[in-house]
Amino acid sequence: MIRFGYAIRRSGVLAAVVTALACGTAAAQTPVKFTLDWKFEGPAAPFVVAADKGYYKAEGLDVTIDTAGGSLEPLNRIASGTYDIGFGDINSLIKFRDANPNVPIKAIFMVYNKPPFSIVGRKSRGVVNPKDLEGKKLGAPAPDGAYAQWKIFTQANNIDPSKVTIENVGFPVREPMLAAGQVDAITGFSFSSYINLKDRGVPADDISVILMADHGVNLYGNAIIVNPKFAAEKPEVVKKFLNAFLKGLKDTVKSPDTAVDSVVKRNDVAKKPVELERLQMALKDNIVTPEVKANGFGGVDMGRLDKSIDQIAITYDFKNPKPKGDAIFDPSFLPPAADRKL
């Protein structure tokens, strides 16, 4: 009986130790609120792959990932402190910083080395090249990141904007209106509008995708951004987040077919073939660019960023002195350069 009681006591002590360790591990997880720029679609794969493979947890992080309604929403969420880290358009960030100089949010990891801003048209409606837009009707949501570059695009391609009819359309009806022939072309992210049109039955060979980056709009795209207070108080947490994300990004590049499953399971209306094609477009056109192949993921060329800010000045009147790239992008949180190589 004495031995049996000892065994029970010993078992109870071990159980208590295991429980304490488990609670301690859970307590050690630092909460991080992260916001995407859009829905759970193919290009969001690197963020959710890092979650599903336990990369955030391995870094001691408890990351919550939420969707958003466009590239501007993450800026407001990060600036207010409602979210710690997010994913948004660096060009919108530059304008936001100018309008809100007391909220110095910064980009810390460039994801879309080449932005997906595009004009997507119907060949059957005579839209193949930039100049074809003259005399046509363009559907453009007012807050659309691609439409924000319209003035740069028209100047770079000698388009007379007075010859293009702009119709302010909502995001949900943009592709349906082009599919129905109510407009001749639309502004949007290439991998979103192209795939959405195909999914609505528009033949692929009737869709023209005019990437603005291939026609004089020399900007960067979406980046990971951080709340300045959070970055100052928890710099190691920010670095750990980027370490985990980088692993998810590399896994996504290596196996898009597997990675997209992490997106589809979070989106009840998503179709795997559609989201896989969307992801593959983003990887090819926006993420794994020649610059990234040469220099690795995450960083920027400061000279190129400075020139992009000069180009933004074509569409935006800076209220304060025009910033330099190093005021917008902080590389100090990036993983080591060797780890960022493909």
CSV table of C-alpha atoms in Angstrom, one decimal:
chain,number,residue,atom,x,y,z
A,1,MET,CA,0.0,0.0,0.0
A,2,ILE,CA,2.8,2.4,0.8
A,3,ARG,CA,4.4,1.7,-2.5
A,4,PHE,CA,1.1,2.2,-4.4
A,5,GLY,CA,0.5,5.5,-2.6
A,6,TYR,CA,4.0,6.6,-3.4
A,7,ALA,CA,3.4,5.8,-7.1
A,8,ILE,CA,0.2,7.8,-7.0
A,9,ARG,CA,1.9,10.8,-5.4
A,10,ARG,CA,4.8,10.6,-7.8
A,11,SER,CA,2.4,10.3,-10.8
A,12,GLY,CA,0.5,13.3,-9.5
A,13,VAL,CA,3.7,15.4,-9.1
A,14,LEU,CA,4.8,14.5,-12.6
A,15,ALA,CA,1.4,15.4,-14.0
A,16,ALA,CA,1.6,18.7,-12.2
A,17,VAL,CA,5.0,19.4,-13.6
A,18,VAL,CA,3.9,18.6,-17.1
A,19,THR,CA,0.8,20.9,-16.7
A,20,ALA,CA,3.0,23.7,-15.3
A,21,LEU,CA,5.4,23.3,-18.2
A,22,ALA,CA,2.6,23.4,-20.7
A,23,CYS,CA,1.1,26.5,-19.1
A,24,GLY,CA,4.5,28.1,-19.0
A,25,THR,CA,5.0,27.4,-22.7
A,26,ALA,CA,1.6,28.9,-23.6
A,27,ALA,CA,2.3,31.9,-21.4
A,28,ALA,CA,5.6,32.4,-23.2
A,29,GLN,CA,3.9,32.9,-26.6
A,30,THR,CA,3.9,36.6,-27.4
A,31,PRO,CA,0.6,37.7,-29.0
A,32,VAL,CA,0.9,39.5,-32.3
A,33,LYS,CA,-2.1,40.9,-34.2
A,34,PHE,CA,-1.5,40.8,-38.0
A,35,THR,CA,-3.6,42.3,-40.8
A,36,LEU,CA,-3.6,41.2,-44.4
A,37,ASP,CA,-4.6,43.7,-47.1
A,38,TRP,CA,-7.4,41.6,-48.6
A,39,LYS,CA,-9.2,38.3,-48.4
A,40,PHE,CA,-7.6,34.9,-47.9
A,41,GLU,CA,-6.6,34.4,-51.5
A,42,GLY,CA,-3.6,32.8,-53.2
A,43,PRO,CA,-1.0,35.5,-52.6
A,44,ALA,CA,-1.7,35.4,-48.8
A,45,ALA,CA,-0.2,31.9,-48.7
A,46,PRO,CA,3.2,32.7,-47.2
A,47,PHE,CA,1.6,34.3,-44.1
A,48,VAL,CA,-0.8,31.4,-43.4
A,49,VAL,CA,1.7,28.7,-44.3
A,50,ALA,CA,4.0,30.1,-41.6
A,51,ALA,CA,1.1,29.6,-39.2
A,52,ASP,CA,0.1,26.1,-40.3
A,53,LYS,CA,3.7,24.9,-40.2
A,54,GLY,CA,4.2,26.2,-36.7
A,55,TYR,CA,6.9,28.7,-37.7
A,56,TYR,CA,5.4,31.6,-35.6
A,57,LYS,CA,5.0,29.3,-32.6
A,58,ALA,CA,8.5,28.1,-32.9
A,59,GLU,CA,9.6,31.7,-32.6
A,60,GLY,CA,7.5,32.1,-29.4
A,61,LEU,CA,4.7,34.0,-31.2
A,62,ASP,CA,0.9,33.6,-31.0
A,63,VAL,CA,-0.1,35.3,-34.3
A,64,THR,CA,-3.6,36.2,-35.2
A,65,ILE,CA,-4.1,36.8,-39.0
A,66,ASP,CA,-7.1,38.9,-40.1
A,67,THR,CA,-8.3,39.9,-43.6
A,68,ALA,CA,-9.0,43.5,-44.7
A,69,GLY,CA,-10.8,45.4,-47.4
A,70,GLY,CA,-7.9,46.8,-49.4
A,71,SER,CA,-4.3,48.1,-49.1
A,72,LEU,CA,-5.4,51.3,-47.3
A,73,GLU,CA,-7.1,49.6,-44.4
A,74,PRO,CA,-3.9,48.0,-42.9
A,75,LEU,CA,-2.4,51.5,-42.7
A,76,ASN,CA,-5.2,52.8,-40.5
A,77,ARG,CA,-5.1,49.6,-38.4
A,78,ILE,CA,-1.4,49.8,-37.9
A,79,ALA,CA,-1.3,53.5,-37.2
A,80,SER,CA,-4.0,53.3,-34.6
A,81,GLY,CA,-2.3,50.4,-32.8
A,82,THR,CA,-5.3,48.1,-33.3
A,83,TYR,CA,-2.8,45.8,-35.1
A,84,ASP,CA,0.9,45.4,-34.5
A,85,ILE,CA,2.1,44.3,-38.0
A,86,GLY,CA,0.4,44.3,-41.4
A,87,PHE,CA,0.7,43.9,-45.1
A,88,GLY,CA,0.0,46.9,-47.3
A,89,ASP,CA,1.0,49.1,-50.3
A,90,ILE,CA,4.3,51.0,-49.7
A,91,ASN,CA,3.2,53.8,-52.0
A,92,SER,CA,0.0,54.4,-50.0
A,93,LEU,CA,2.2,54.2,-46.9
A,94,ILE,CA,4.4,57.1,-48.3
A,95,LYS,CA,1.3,59.3,-48.8
A,96,PHE,CA,-0.1,58.3,-45.4
A,97,ARG,CA,3.1,59.2,-43.7
A,98,ASP,CA,3.1,62.6,-45.3
A,99,ALA,CA,-0.5,63.3,-44.3
A,100,ASN,CA,0.1,61.9,-40.8
A,101,PRO,CA,3.7,62.9,-39.9
A,102,ASN,CA,3.2,62.1,-36.2
A,103,VAL,CA,2.6,58.4,-37.0
A,104,PRO,CA,5.9,57.2,-38.4
A,105,ILE,CA,4.8,53.7,-39.5
A,106,LYS,CA,7.5,52.0,-41.7
A,107,ALA,CA,7.9,49.1,-44.1
A,108,ILE,CA,10.2,46.4,-42.9
A,109,PHE,CA,10.1,43.6,-45.5
A,110,MET,CA,9.3,44.1,-49.2
A,111,VAL,CA,7.1,41.3,-50.5
A,112,TYR,CA,5.9,42.6,-53.9
A,113,ASN,CA,9.3,43.7,-55.4
A,114,LYS,CA,7.3,44.5,-58.5
A,115,PRO,CA,3.7,45.8,-57.9
A,116,PRO,CA,0.7,44.1,-59.5
A,117,PHE,CA,-0.9,47.4,-60.5
A,118,SER,CA,-2.4,46.9,-63.9
A,119,ILE,CA,-4.9,47.8,-66.6
A,120,VAL,CA,-6.9,44.7,-67.5
A,121,GLY,CA,-8.9,44.9,-70.7
A,122,ARG,CA,-10.8,42.9,-73.3
A,123,LYS,CA,-9.0,42.4,-76.6
A,124,SER,CA,-12.4,42.0,-78.2
A,125,ARG,CA,-13.1,45.6,-77.1
A,126,GLY,CA,-9.8,46.9,-78.6
A,127,VAL,CA,-7.7,47.1,-75.5
A,128,VAL,CA,-4.3,45.5,-76.0
A,129,ASN,CA,-1.7,48.3,-75.5
A,130,PRO,CA,-1.7,51.4,-73.2
A,131,LYS,CA,-2.6,53.9,-76.0
A,132,ASP,CA,-5.7,51.7,-76.9
A,133,LEU,CA,-7.4,53.2,-73.8
A,134,GLU,CA,-8.0,56.5,-75.6
A,135,GLY,CA,-11.6,56.6,-76.7
A,136,LYS,CA,-12.5,53.8,-74.2
A,137,LYS,CA,-14.3,53.5,-70.9
A,138,LEU,CA,-12.2,52.6,-67.9
A,139,GLY,CA,-13.8,51.2,-64.7
A,140,ALA,CA,-11.7,52.3,-61.7
A,141,PRO,CA,-12.6,52.1,-58.0
A,142,ALA,CA,-11.6,55.4,-56.4
A,143,PRO,CA,-9.5,53.8,-53.6
A,144,ASP,CA,-7.9,51.2,-55.9
A,145,GLY,CA,-4.1,51.1,-55.5
A,146,ALA,CA,-3.7,50.6,-59.3
A,147,TYR,CA,-5.9,53.6,-60.1
A,148,ALA,CA,-3.8,55.7,-57.8
A,149,GLN,CA,-1.0,55.4,-60.4
A,150,TRP,CA,-3.1,56.5,-63.3
A,151,LYS,CA,-1.4,59.8,-63.8
A,152,ILE,CA,2.0,58.3,-63.8
A,153,PHE,CA,0.8,55.6,-66.3
A,154,THR,CA,-0.7,58.2,-68.7
A,155,GLN,CA,2.4,60.4,-68.6
A,156,ALA,CA,4.8,57.4,-69.2
A,157,ASN,CA,2.7,56.2,-72.2
A,158,ASN,CA,1.7,59.5,-73.8
A,159,ILE,CA,-2.0,58.8,-73.2
A,160,ASP,CA,-4.3,61.8,-73.4
A,161,PRO,CA,-6.4,61.3,-70.2
A,162,SER,CA,-9.1,63.6,-71.5
A,163,LYS,CA,-9.8,60.9,-74.2
A,164,VAL,CA,-10.4,58.2,-71.5
A,165,THR,CA,-13.8,58.0,-69.8
A,166,ILE,CA,-13.3,57.1,-66.1
A,167,GLU,CA,-16.2,55.4,-64.4
A,168,ASN,CA,-15.9,55.1,-60.6
A,169,VAL,CA,-17.0,51.5,-59.8
A,170,GLY,CA,-17.1,49.5,-56.7
A,171,PHE,CA,-14.6,46.6,-56.1
A,172,PRO,CA,-17.4,43.9,-56.2
A,173,VAL,CA,-18.7,45.0,-59.6
A,174,ARG,CA,-15.4,45.8,-61.3
A,175,GLU,CA,-14.8,42.5,-63.0
A,176,PRO,CA,-18.5,41.7,-63.7
A,177,MET,CA,-18.8,45.1,-65.5
A,178,LEU,CA,-15.9,44.2,-67.7
A,179,ALA,CA,-17.2,40.7,-68.3
A,180,ALA,CA,-20.6,42.2,-69.3
A,181,GLY,CA,-19.0,44.8,-71.6
A,182,GLN,CA,-20.2,47.7,-69.6
A,183,VAL,CA,-16.6,49.0,-69.5
A,184,ASP,CA,-13.7,48.3,-71.9
A,185,ALA,CA,-11.0,47.9,-69.2
A,186,ILE,CA,-10.5,48.2,-65.5
A,187,THR,CA,-7.7,49.0,-63.0
A,188,GLY,CA,-6.7,46.4,-60.5
A,189,PHE,CA,-4.1,44.0,-59.2
A,190,SER,CA,-3.2,41.7,-62.2
A,191,PHE,CA,-3.5,38.4,-60.3
A,192,SER,CA,-6.9,39.4,-58.9
A,193,SER,CA,-8.7,40.9,-61.9
A,194,TYR,CA,-7.3,38.4,-64.5
A,195,ILE,CA,-8.3,35.4,-62.4
A,196,ASN,CA,-11.6,36.8,-61.5
A,197,LEU,CA,-12.5,37.4,-65.1
A,198,LYS,CA,-11.5,33.9,-66.2
A,199,ASP,CA,-13.6,32.6,-63.3
A,200,ARG,CA,-16.6,34.5,-64.7
A,201,GLY,CA,-16.2,32.8,-68.1
A,202,VAL,CA,-14.2,35.4,-70.0
A,203,PRO,CA,-11.9,33.5,-72.4
A,204,ALA,CA,-8.2,33.8,-71.4
A,205,ASP,CA,-7.2,34.8,-74.9
A,206,ASP,CA,-9.6,37.7,-74.8
A,207,ILE,CA,-8.0,39.2,-71.6
A,208,SER,CA,-5.2,41.7,-71.9
A,209,VAL,CA,-3.1,42.4,-68.8
A,210,ILE,CA,-1.1,45.6,-69.0
A,211,LEU,CA,1.3,45.5,-66.0
A,212,MET,CA,2.0,49.2,-65.2
A,213,ALA,CA,5.5,48.1,-64.0
A,214,ASP,CA,6.3,47.1,-67.5
A,215,HIS,CA,5.1,50.4,-68.9
A,216,GLY,CA,6.9,53.1,-67.0
A,217,VAL,CA,5.5,52.9,-63.5
A,218,ASN,CA,8.7,52.1,-61.6
A,219,LEU,CA,7.3,51.5,-58.1
A,220,TYR,CA,7.6,48.9,-55.3
A,221,GLY,CA,4.4,47.1,-54.2
A,222,ASN,CA,3.1,45.6,-51.0
A,223,ALA,CA,5.4,45.3,-47.9
A,224,ILE,CA,5.1,44.2,-44.3
A,225,ILE,CA,4.6,47.3,-42.1
A,226,VAL,CA,4.9,47.7,-38.4
A,227,ASN,CA,3.4,50.0,-35.7
A,228,PRO,CA,6.3,52.2,-34.5
A,229,LYS,CA,5.5,51.8,-30.8
A,230,PHE,CA,5.3,48.0,-31.1
A,231,ALA,CA,8.6,48.0,-33.0
A,232,ALA,CA,10.3,50.2,-30.4
A,233,GLU,CA,9.1,48.1,-27.5
A,234,LYS,CA,9.4,44.6,-29.0
A,235,PRO,CA,12.1,44.7,-31.7
A,236,GLU,CA,13.0,41.1,-31.1
A,237,VAL,CA,9.3,40.1,-31.6
A,238,VAL,CA,9.3,41.9,-35.0
A,239,LYS,CA,12.5,40.1,-36.0
A,240,LYS,CA,11.0,36.7,-35.0
A,241,PHE,CA,7.9,37.4,-37.0
A,242,LEU,CA,10.0,38.1,-40.1
A,243,ASN,CA,12.1,35.0,-39.5
A,244,ALA,CA,8.9,32.9,-39.5
A,245,PHE,CA,7.3,34.6,-42.4
A,246,LEU,CA,10.5,34.1,-44.5
A,247,LYS,CA,10.3,30.4,-43.9
A,248,GLY,CA,6.6,30.4,-45.0
A,249,LEU,CA,7.6,32.5,-48.1
A,250,LYS,CA,10.3,30.1,-49.1
A,251,ASP,CA,8.0,27.1,-48.6
A,252,THR,CA,5.4,28.8,-50.8
A,253,VAL,CA,7.9,29.5,-53.6
A,254,LYS,CA,9.1,25.9,-53.4
A,255,SER,CA,5.7,24.3,-53.4
A,256,PRO,CA,2.8,26.6,-54.4
A,257,ASP,CA,0.4,23.7,-54.9
A,258,THR,CA,0.8,22.6,-51.3
A,259,ALA,CA,1.0,26.2,-49.9
A,260,VAL,CA,-2.3,27.2,-51.4
A,261,ASP,CA,-4.2,24.6,-49.3
A,262,SER,CA,-3.5,26.9,-46.3
A,263,VAL,CA,-5.5,29.6,-48.1
A,264,VAL,CA,-8.4,27.5,-49.4
A,265,LYS,CA,-9.2,26.0,-46.0
A,266,ARG,CA,-9.7,29.6,-44.6
A,267,ASN,CA,-11.9,30.7,-47.4
A,268,ASP,CA,-15.2,28.9,-47.9
A,269,VAL,CA,-15.8,30.2,-51.4
A,270,ALA,CA,-12.2,29.7,-52.7
A,271,LYS,CA,-11.5,27.2,-55.4
A,272,LYS,CA,-8.0,25.6,-55.3
A,273,PRO,CA,-7.3,25.8,-59.1
A,274,VAL,CA,-8.3,29.5,-59.1
A,275,GLU,CA,-6.2,30.4,-56.0
A,276,LEU,CA,-3.3,28.4,-57.2
A,277,GLU,CA,-3.2,30.2,-60.5
A,278,ARG,CA,-3.5,33.5,-58.6
A,279,LEU,CA,-0.6,32.6,-56.4
A,280,GLN,CA,1.6,31.5,-59.3
A,281,MET,CA,1.0,34.8,-61.1
A,282,ALA,CA,2.0,36.7,-58.0
A,283,LEU,CA,5.1,34.6,-57.5
A,284,LYS,CA,6.2,35.0,-61.1
A,285,ASP,CA,5.4,38.6,-61.7
A,286,ASN,CA,5.6,40.3,-58.3
A,287,ILE,CA,7.6,38.3,-55.8
A,288,VAL,CA,10.4,36.3,-57.4
A,289,THR,CA,11.7,39.0,-59.7
A,290,PRO,CA,15.2,39.4,-61.2
A,291,GLU,CA,16.1,41.8,-58.4
A,292,VAL,CA,15.0,39.3,-55.8
A,293,LYS,CA,16.9,36.5,-57.5
A,294,ALA,CA,20.0,38.6,-57.3
A,295,ASN,CA,19.7,40.1,-53.9
A,296,GLY,CA,17.3,37.9,-51.9
A,297,PHE,CA,13.9,38.4,-50.4
A,298,GLY,CA,12.8,41.3,-48.3
A,299,GLY,CA,15.1,44.2,-49.0
A,300,VAL,CA,14.9,47.2,-51.3
A,301,ASP,CA,17.3,49.2,-53.4
A,302,MET,CA,17.3,52.6,-51.7
A,303,GLY,CA,18.1,54.4,-54.9
A,304,ARG,CA,15.2,52.7,-56.7
A,305,LEU,CA,12.9,53.6,-53.7
A,306,ASP,CA,14.0,57.2,-53.8
A,307,LYS,CA,13.2,57.4,-57.5
A,308,SER,CA,9.8,55.8,-56.9
A,309,ILE,CA,9.0,58.5,-54.4
A,310,ASP,CA,9.9,61.1,-57.1
A,311,GLN,CA,7.4,59.3,-59.3
A,312,ILE,CA,4.7,59.4,-56.6
A,313,ALA,CA,5.1,63.2,-56.6
A,314,ILE,CA,3.6,63.1,-60.1
A,315,THR,CA,0.3,61.9,-58.6
A,316,TYR,CA,0.5,63.4,-55.1
A,317,ASP,CA,1.3,66.9,-53.7
A,318,PHE,CA,3.5,66.4,-50.7
A,319,LYS,CA,2.5,68.6,-47.8
A,320,ASN,CA,5.9,68.1,-46.1
A,321,PRO,CA,9.4,67.8,-47.6
A,322,LYS,CA,9.5,64.8,-49.9
A,323,PRO,CA,11.0,61.9,-47.9
A,324,LYS,CA,14.0,59.7,-48.7
A,325,GLY,CA,13.6,56.0,-48.9
A,326,ASP,CA,15.4,55.3,-45.6
A,327,ALA,CA,12.7,57.3,-43.8
A,328,ILE,CA,10.1,54.8,-45.2
A,329,PHE,CA,11.8,51.5,-45.2
A,330,ASP,CA,13.7,50.1,-42.1
A,331,PRO,CA,15.9,47.1,-43.0
A,332,SER,CA,17.1,46.6,-39.4
A,333,PHE,CA,14.5,43.9,-38.7
A,334,LEU,CA,15.3,41.8,-41.7
A,335,PRO,CA,16.7,38.3,-41.3
A,336,PRO,CA,20.4,37.8,-42.2
A,337,ALA,CA,21.1,38.3,-45.9
A,338,ALA,CA,22.3,34.7,-46.3
A,339,ASP,CA,19.0,33.5,-45.0
A,340,ARG,CA,17.1,35.7,-47.5
A,341,LYS,CA,18.6,34.1,-50.6
A,342,LEU,CA,16.4,32.0,-52.7
